PDB file of C-alpha atoms in Angstrom:
ATOM      1  CA  ALA A 172      13.551  -3.946   1.363  1.00 79.00           C
ATOM      2  CA  GLN A 173      15.484  -1.087   0.518  1.00 86.00           C
ATOM      3  CA  THR A 174      16.808   0.941   2.984  1.00 92.00           C
ATOM      4  CA  VAL A 175      18.225   4.370   3.331  1.00 96.00           C
ATOM      5  CA  THR A 176      20.846   5.436   6.301  1.00 96.00           C
ATOM      6  CA  GLN A 177      21.695   8.617   7.521  1.00 97.00           C
ATOM      7  CA  SER A 178      23.674   8.995  10.002  1.00 95.00           C
ATOM      8  CA  GLN A 179      24.096  12.362  11.016  1.00 96.00           C
ATOM      9  CA  PRO A 180      20.966  14.000  12.498  1.00 95.00           C
ATOM     10  CA  GLU A 181      22.455  17.494  12.247  1.00 96.00           C
ATOM     11  CA  MET A 182      25.596  19.422  10.776  1.00 97.00           C
ATOM     12  CA  SER A 183      26.550  22.610  11.074  1.00 97.00           C
ATOM     13  CA  VAL A 184      28.668  24.930   8.627  1.00 97.00           C
ATOM     14  CA  GLN A 185      30.131  28.503   7.991  1.00 97.00           C
ATOM     15  CA  GLU A 186      29.328  30.548   4.976  1.00 97.00           C
ATOM     16  CA  ALA A 187      31.273  29.974   2.249  1.00 97.00           C
ATOM     17  CA  GLU A 188      33.000  26.672   3.701  1.00 97.00           C
ATOM     18  CA  THR A 189      32.009  23.021   2.345  1.00 97.00           C
ATOM     19  CA  VAL A 190      30.142  20.523   3.780  1.00 98.00           C
ATOM     20  CA  THR A 191      29.515  17.092   3.259  1.00 98.00           C
ATOM     21  CA  LEU A 192      26.210  15.449   4.116  1.00 98.00           C
ATOM     22  CA  SER A 193      26.444  11.067   4.627  1.00 98.00           C
ATOM     23  CA  CYS A 194      24.023   8.909   3.008  1.00 98.00           C
ATOM     24  CA  THR A 195      24.170   5.058   2.627  1.00 98.00           C
ATOM     25  CA  TYR A 196      21.752   2.274   1.235  1.00 97.00           C
ATOM     26  CA  ASP A 197      20.839  -1.172   1.220  1.00 95.00           C
ATOM     27  CA  THR A 198      20.509  -2.947  -1.410  1.00 92.00           C
ATOM     28  CA  SER A 199      20.401  -6.250  -3.446  1.00 90.00           C
ATOM     29  CA  GLU A 200      19.373  -4.291  -6.934  1.00 88.00           C
ATOM     30  CA  SER A 201      22.314  -3.077  -9.468  1.00 87.00           C
ATOM     31  CA  ASP A 202      20.687  -0.797 -11.086  1.00 86.00           C
ATOM     32  CA  TYR A 203      18.519   1.878  -9.311  1.00 89.00           C
ATOM     33  CA  TYR A 204      18.585   5.856  -8.978  1.00 90.00           C
ATOM     34  CA  LEU A 205      18.982   8.089  -6.043  1.00 93.00           C
ATOM     35  CA  PHE A 206      18.633  11.458  -5.094  1.00 94.00           C
ATOM     36  CA  TRP A 207      19.193  14.349  -2.880  1.00 96.00           C
ATOM     37  CA  TYR A 208      15.644  16.773  -1.867  1.00 95.00           C
ATOM     38  CA  LYS A 209      16.178  20.077   0.477  1.00 96.00           C
ATOM     39  CA  GLN A 210      13.057  21.064   2.539  1.00 95.00           C
ATOM     40  CA  PRO A 211      13.777  24.740   3.401  1.00 92.00           C
ATOM     41  CA  PRO A 212      11.092  26.253   6.508  1.00 85.00           C
ATOM     42  CA  SER A 213       9.115  26.818   3.608  1.00 78.00           C
ATOM     43  CA  ARG A 214       8.482  22.710   3.859  1.00 79.00           C
ATOM     44  CA  GLN A 215       8.017  22.821  -0.209  1.00 87.00           C
ATOM     45  CA  MET A 216      10.747  19.857  -0.813  1.00 90.00           C
ATOM     46  CA  ILE A 217      13.011  20.620  -3.665  1.00 91.00           C
ATOM     47  CA  LEU A 218      14.691  18.289  -5.662  1.00 92.00           C
ATOM     48  CA  VAL A 219      18.408  19.103  -5.256  1.00 94.00           C
ATOM     49  CA  ILE A 220      20.654  16.300  -7.547  1.00 93.00           C
ATOM     50  CA  ARG A 221      19.930  12.769  -8.929  1.00 92.00           C
ATOM     51  CA  GLN A 222      22.789  10.056  -9.830  1.00 92.00           C
ATOM     52  CA  GLU A 223      21.905   7.296 -12.070  1.00 89.00           C
ATOM     53  CA  ALA A 224      23.755   3.748 -10.689  1.00 89.00           C
ATOM     54  CA  TYR A 225      24.495   2.387 -13.626  1.00 87.00           C
ATOM     55  CA  LYS A 226      26.730   5.747 -14.553  1.00 85.00           C
ATOM     56  CA  GLN A 227      30.254   5.960 -12.959  1.00 82.00           C
ATOM     57  CA  GLN A 228      30.175  10.006 -13.499  1.00 87.00           C
ATOM     58  CA  ASN A 229      29.168  11.706 -10.023  1.00 90.00           C
ATOM     59  CA  ALA A 230      26.648  13.669 -10.538  1.00 88.00           C
ATOM     60  CA  THR A 231      26.935  18.202  -9.911  1.00 89.00           C
ATOM     61  CA  GLU A 232      24.867  20.944 -10.236  1.00 88.00           C
ATOM     62  CA  ASN A 233      26.356  24.002  -9.470  1.00 93.00           C
ATOM     63  CA  ARG A 234      27.528  24.073  -5.703  1.00 96.00           C
ATOM     64  CA  PHE A 235      26.333  20.405  -5.098  1.00 96.00           C
ATOM     65  CA  SER A 236      27.658  17.320  -6.659  1.00 95.00           C
ATOM     66  CA  VAL A 237      27.644  13.825  -4.669  1.00 96.00           C
ATOM     67  CA  ASN A 238      30.168  11.219  -3.757  1.00 96.00           C
ATOM     68  CA  PHE A 239      29.052   8.228  -5.055  1.00 95.00           C
ATOM     69  CA  GLN A 240      30.406   4.428  -4.520  1.00 95.00           C
ATOM     70  CA  LYS A 241      28.358   1.866  -5.427  1.00 94.00           C
ATOM     71  CA  ALA A 242      30.555  -0.516  -4.309  1.00 94.00           C
ATOM     72  CA  ALA A 243      30.261   0.540  -0.163  1.00 95.00           C
ATOM     73  CA  LYS A 244      26.547   1.927  -1.351  1.00 96.00           C
ATOM     74  CA  SER A 245      27.549   5.350  -0.335  1.00 96.00           C
ATOM     75  CA  PHE A 246      26.235   8.325  -2.289  1.00 96.00           C
ATOM     76  CA  SER A 247      26.875  11.553   0.068  1.00 97.00           C
ATOM     77  CA  LEU A 248      26.261  15.108  -0.303  1.00 97.00           C
ATOM     78  CA  LYS A 249      29.149  18.106  -0.697  1.00 97.00           C
ATOM     79  CA  ILE A 250      28.124  21.716  -0.403  1.00 97.00           C
ATOM     80  CA  SER A 251      31.207  24.035  -1.626  1.00 97.00           C
ATOM     81  CA  ASP A 252      30.307  27.692  -0.596  1.00 97.00           C
ATOM     82  CA  SER A 253      27.204  27.513   1.518  1.00 97.00           C
ATOM     83  CA  GLN A 254      25.791  30.073   1.984  1.00 96.00           C
ATOM     84  CA  LEU A 255      22.592  30.887   4.012  1.00 96.00           C
ATOM     85  CA  GLY A 256      19.889  29.853   2.061  1.00 94.00           C
ATOM     86  CA  ASP A 257      21.654  26.556   2.541  1.00 96.00           C
ATOM     87  CA  ALA A 258      19.967  25.994   5.431  1.00 96.00           C
ATOM     88  CA  ALA A 259      17.015  23.156   5.436  1.00 97.00           C
ATOM     89  CA  MET A 260      16.473  19.800   5.728  1.00 96.00           C
ATOM     90  CA  TYR A 261      18.799  17.625   3.394  1.00 97.00           C
ATOM     91  CA  PHE A 262      17.254  13.919   2.658  1.00 96.00           C
ATOM     92  CA  CYS A 263      18.809  11.264   0.500  1.00 97.00           C
ATOM     93  CA  ALA A 264      15.976   8.704  -1.297  1.00 94.00           C
ATOM     94  CA  TYR A 265      16.384   5.687  -2.898  1.00 93.00           C
ATOM     95  CA  ARG A 266      14.104   4.657  -6.036  1.00 89.00           C
ATOM     96  CA  SER A 267      14.337   1.036  -8.079  1.00 85.00           C
ATOM     97  CA  ALA A 268      14.891   1.574 -11.335  1.00 79.00           C
ATOM     98  CA  SER A 269      12.480  -1.647 -12.486  1.00 74.00           C
ATOM     99  CA  GLN A 270       9.732  -0.487 -11.186  1.00 65.00           C
ATOM    100  CA  ALA A 271       9.478   3.105 -12.606  1.00 55.00           C
ATOM    101  CA  GLY A 272       5.396   3.845 -10.708  1.00 57.00           C
ATOM    102  CA  THR A 273       7.618   3.060  -7.593  1.00 70.00           C
ATOM    103  CA  ALA A 274       7.325   5.888  -4.755  1.00 77.00           C
ATOM    104  CA  LEU A 275      11.074   6.547  -3.437  1.00 86.00           C
ATOM    105  CA  ILE A 276      13.004   5.278   0.153  1.00 91.00           C
ATOM    106  CA  PHE A 277      13.413   8.271   2.127  1.00 93.00           C
ATOM    107  CA  GLY A 278      16.395   8.374   5.175  1.00 95.00           C
ATOM    108  CA  LYS A 279      15.285   9.975   8.239  1.00 94.00           C
ATOM    109  CA  GLY A 280      16.862  13.810   7.171  1.00 95.00           C
ATOM    110  CA  THR A 281      19.945  15.946   7.730  1.00 97.00           C
ATOM    111  CA  THR A 282      19.177  18.910   9.053  1.00 96.00           C
ATOM    112  CA  LEU A 283      21.749  21.899   8.364  1.00 97.00           C
ATOM    113  CA  SER A 284      22.902  24.941   9.891  1.00 97.00           C
ATOM    114  CA  VAL A 285      24.275  27.457   8.311  1.00 97.00           C
ATOM    115  CA  SER A 286      26.151  30.447  10.323  1.00 96.00           C
ATOM    116  CA  SER A 287      27.392  33.999   9.379  1.00 93.00           C
TER     117      SER A 287
ATOM    118  CA  ASP B 275       7.152  24.972 -13.572  1.00 68.00           C
ATOM    119  CA  VAL B 276       5.276  21.785 -11.812  1.00 66.00           C
ATOM    120  CA  LYS B 277       2.704  22.725  -9.131  1.00 89.00           C
ATOM    121  CA  VAL B 278       1.978  20.475  -6.987  1.00 94.00           C
ATOM    122  CA  THR B 279      -1.517  22.142  -4.224  1.00 95.00           C
ATOM    123  CA  GLN B 280      -2.169  20.548  -1.244  1.00 96.00           C
ATOM    124  CA  SER B 281      -5.604  22.222  -1.270  1.00 91.00           C
ATOM    125  CA  SER B 282      -4.855  23.468   3.046  1.00 92.00           C
ATOM    126  CA  ARG B 283      -1.625  23.989   4.813  1.00 92.00           C
ATOM    127  CA  TYR B 284      -2.723  24.004   8.315  1.00 95.00           C
ATOM    128  CA  LEU B 285      -5.513  21.603   9.490  1.00 96.00           C
ATOM    129  CA  VAL B 286      -7.343  21.287  12.692  1.00 97.00           C
ATOM    130  CA  LYS B 287     -10.094  17.665  13.237  1.00 97.00           C
ATOM    131  CA  ARG B 288     -11.603  16.043  16.157  1.00 97.00           C
ATOM    132  CA  THR B 289     -11.068  12.752  16.764  1.00 97.00           C
ATOM    133  CA  GLY B 290     -13.090   9.926  15.067  1.00 97.00           C
ATOM    134  CA  GLU B 291     -13.672  12.329  12.275  1.00 96.00           C
ATOM    135  CA  LYS B 292     -13.670  11.800   8.915  1.00 97.00           C
ATOM    136  CA  VAL B 293     -11.117  13.871   7.378  1.00 97.00           C
ATOM    137  CA  PHE B 294     -10.660  15.026   3.450  1.00 97.00           C
ATOM    138  CA  LEU B 295      -6.621  15.996   2.151  1.00 97.00           C
ATOM    139  CA  GLU B 296      -6.501  17.273  -1.231  1.00 97.00           C
ATOM    140  CA  CYS B 297      -3.874  17.495  -3.714  1.00 97.00           C
ATOM    141  CA  VAL B 298      -4.258  18.606  -7.553  1.00 97.00           C
ATOM    142  CA  GLN B 299      -1.340  18.675 -10.118  1.00 95.00           C
ATOM    143  CA  ASP B 300      -1.097  20.159 -13.462  1.00 93.00           C
ATOM    144  CA  MET B 301       1.298  18.717 -15.185  1.00 88.00           C
ATOM    145  CA  ASP B 302       0.018  15.455 -16.573  1.00 89.00           C
ATOM    146  CA  HIS B 303       1.830  13.339 -14.313  1.00 89.00           C
ATOM    147  CA  GLU B 304       1.020   9.522 -14.020  1.00 88.00           C
ATOM    148  CA  ASN B 305       1.821   9.240 -10.557  1.00 89.00           C
ATOM    149  CA  MET B 306       1.338  11.011  -7.494  1.00 92.00           C
ATOM    150  CA  PHE B 307       1.667   9.988  -3.699  1.00 93.00           C
ATOM    151  CA  TRP B 308       1.364  10.530  -0.148  1.00 96.00           C
ATOM    152  CA  TYR B 309       3.609  11.086   2.299  1.00 95.00           C
ATOM    153  CA  ARG B 310       3.337  11.291   6.219  1.00 96.00           C
ATOM    154  CA  GLN B 311       6.539  13.097   7.303  1.00 95.00           C
ATOM    155  CA  ASP B 312       7.498  12.551  11.734  1.00 94.00           C
ATOM    156  CA  PRO B 313      10.514  13.833  13.182  1.00 89.00           C
ATOM    157  CA  GLY B 314      13.359  11.401  13.405  1.00 87.00           C
ATOM    158  CA  LEU B 315      10.921   9.568  11.080  1.00 89.00           C
ATOM    159  CA  GLY B 316      11.731  10.628   7.195  1.00 89.00           C
ATOM    160  CA  LEU B 317       8.728  10.755   5.073  1.00 92.00           C
ATOM    161  CA  ARG B 318       7.166   7.555   5.285  1.00 93.00           C
ATOM    162  CA  LEU B 319       4.900   6.270   2.097  1.00 93.00           C
ATOM    163  CA  ILE B 320       0.761   5.828   2.710  1.00 95.00           C
ATOM    164  CA  TYR B 321      -0.594   5.364  -0.348  1.00 95.00           C
ATOM    165  CA  PHE B 322       0.357   6.309  -4.447  1.00 91.00           C
ATOM    166  CA  SER B 323      -1.403   5.772  -7.549  1.00 92.00           C
ATOM    167  CA  TYR B 324      -0.204   5.020 -10.749  1.00 87.00           C
ATOM    168  CA  ASP B 325      -3.261   6.035 -12.809  1.00 87.00           C
ATOM    169  CA  VAL B 326      -6.617   6.867 -12.383  1.00 90.00           C
ATOM    170  CA  LYS B 327      -8.834   4.666 -10.150  1.00 87.00           C
ATOM    171  CA  MET B 328      -5.338   2.699  -9.346  1.00 88.00           C
ATOM    172  CA  LYS B 329      -3.866   1.873  -5.886  1.00 91.00           C
ATOM    173  CA  GLU B 330      -1.479   0.424  -4.259  1.00 90.00           C
ATOM    174  CA  LYS B 331      -0.302   1.000  -1.062  1.00 92.00           C
ATOM    175  CA  GLY B 332       2.372   2.325   0.503  1.00 90.00           C
ATOM    176  CA  ASP B 333       3.948   1.260   3.993  1.00 89.00           C
ATOM    177  CA  ILE B 334       1.927   2.740   6.906  1.00 94.00           C
ATOM    178  CA  PRO B 335      -1.614   2.149   5.094  1.00 95.00           C
ATOM    179  CA  GLU B 336      -3.699   1.621   7.919  1.00 95.00           C
ATOM    180  CA  GLY B 337      -6.268   3.959   9.220  1.00 96.00           C
ATOM    181  CA  TYR B 338      -5.975   5.803   5.442  1.00 97.00           C
ATOM    182  CA  SER B 339      -7.567   5.612   2.211  1.00 97.00           C
ATOM    183  CA  VAL B 340      -7.335   7.016  -1.101  1.00 97.00           C
ATOM    184  CA  SER B 341      -9.558   7.859  -4.251  1.00 96.00           C
ATOM    185  CA  ARG B 342      -8.393   9.384  -7.458  1.00 96.00           C
ATOM    186  CA  GLU B 343     -11.193  10.154  -9.796  1.00 94.00           C
ATOM    187  CA  LYS B 344      -9.233  12.423 -11.791  1.00 95.00           C
ATOM    188  CA  LYS B 345      -5.568  12.382 -13.285  1.00 94.00           C
ATOM    189  CA  GLU B 346      -4.688  15.299 -11.458  1.00 96.00           C
ATOM    190  CA  ARG B 347      -6.048  14.465  -8.629  1.00 97.00           C
ATOM    191  CA  PHE B 348      -5.403  12.270  -5.186  1.00 97.00           C
ATOM    192  CA  SER B 349      -7.281  12.079  -2.368  1.00 97.00           C
ATOM    193  CA  LEU B 350      -5.938  11.238   1.343  1.00 98.00           C
ATOM    194  CA  ILE B 351      -9.023  10.193   3.489  1.00 98.00           C
ATOM    195  CA  LEU B 352      -8.609   9.436   7.448  1.00 97.00           C
ATOM    196  CA  GLU B 353     -11.561   7.493   8.013  1.00 94.00           C
ATOM    197  CA  SER B 354     -11.860   8.208  11.836  1.00 96.00           C
ATOM    198  CA  ALA B 355      -8.885  10.022  12.564  1.00 97.00           C
ATOM    199  CA  SER B 356      -7.420   9.673  16.063  1.00 97.00           C
ATOM    200  CA  THR B 357      -4.201  11.758  17.062  1.00 97.00           C
ATOM    201  CA  ASN B 358      -1.560   9.326  16.506  1.00 96.00           C
ATOM    202  CA  GLN B 359      -2.491  10.442  12.604  1.00 97.00           C
ATOM    203  CA  THR B 360      -1.508  14.034  13.501  1.00 97.00           C
ATOM    204  CA  SER B 361       1.473  14.951  11.577  1.00 97.00           C
ATOM    205  CA  MET B 362       2.743  16.482   8.396  1.00 96.00           C
ATOM    206  CA  TYR B 363       0.823  15.240   5.216  1.00 97.00           C
ATOM    207  CA  LEU B 364       3.136  15.765   1.870  1.00 96.00           C
ATOM    208  CA  CYS B 365       1.517  14.817  -1.417  1.00 96.00           C
ATOM    209  CA  ALA B 366       3.920  14.380  -4.552  1.00 93.00           C
ATOM    210  CA  SER B 367       3.564  13.254  -7.998  1.00 91.00           C
ATOM    211  CA  SER B 368       6.120  12.262 -10.934  1.00 87.00           C
ATOM    212  CA  LEU B 369       5.184  10.844 -14.606  1.00 82.00           C
ATOM    213  CA  TRP B 370       5.926   7.514 -15.463  1.00 73.00           C
ATOM    214  CA  GLY B 371       9.878   7.094 -16.013  1.00 64.00           C
ATOM    215  CA  GLU B 372      10.219   4.322 -18.273  1.00 54.00           C
ATOM    216  CA  TYR B 373      13.491   3.752 -15.934  1.00 51.00           C
ATOM    217  CA  GLY B 374      12.444   5.632 -12.694  1.00 56.00           C
ATOM    218  CA  HIS B 375      14.535   8.192 -12.794  1.00 60.00           C
ATOM    219  CA  GLN B 376      11.739  10.358 -13.104  1.00 71.00           C
ATOM    220  CA  PRO B 377      11.646  13.328 -10.096  1.00 76.00           C
ATOM    221  CA  GLN B 378       8.638  13.509  -7.684  1.00 84.00           C
ATOM    222  CA  HIS B 379       7.915  16.605  -7.657  1.00 90.00           C
ATOM    223  CA  PHE B 380       6.111  17.922  -3.381  1.00 93.00           C
ATOM    224  CA  GLY B 381       3.434  20.255  -2.570  1.00 94.00           C
ATOM    225  CA  ASP B 382       3.642  22.403   0.578  1.00 93.00           C
ATOM    226  CA  GLY B 383       2.472  19.741   3.149  1.00 94.00           C
ATOM    227  CA  THR B 384      -0.667  19.953   5.631  1.00 96.00           C
ATOM    228  CA  ARG B 385      -0.223  20.198   9.325  1.00 95.00           C
ATOM    229  CA  LEU B 386      -2.488  18.478  10.629  1.00 97.00           C
ATOM    230  CA  SER B 387      -3.933  18.352  14.014  1.00 97.00           C
ATOM    231  CA  ILE B 388      -6.355  16.021  15.120  1.00 97.00           C
ATOM    232  CA  LEU B 389      -7.528  16.528  18.922  1.00 96.00           C
TER     233      LEU B 389
END
């Protein structure tokens, strides 16, 4: 069975600084998808970024980028130029590519606080 | 934008009651999911459905059932509510993506308290 581990329950960053959230996963599959979701205090989960395992190029969405290391099974999220609105809980998630209807497997989350 | 609507943001029920949590999506998504979110445990899958009247158990289905009579609606049922079912419940939906890359869209969550 696949598992997702987020080893940092809490992280903090100053406005305008850069922070990296860690995520590792365990799988025997070669093809899969990885996601980072953000859950602000308003509670709605929002997709931040996703990565296809067969792509070597790291995904980037504006200030958010990932460092995908397939051999190490690592999928970290880098937030550049942090803003107060980035404060939220961040979840790393995995989905098998072999079953398109299956659900995500989530890590336990990292709470990010941003200070001015 | 995809809209996933959960019927209640907060709900308080009593032990032993039958509880219904409703979720509706407006984007004709095939897949719908119910998760439970608890501090320190992340999100855990209760049930999911990939088509009308179809359902699959997730990681923690005990004490729950689901109903999907129409494509846009997915209901979670607590047959006889217990205090250990006090939690945040999140509904999500997604397209049936051939290669599994379709993102899930989430509702705002229902914070359920069982007294």
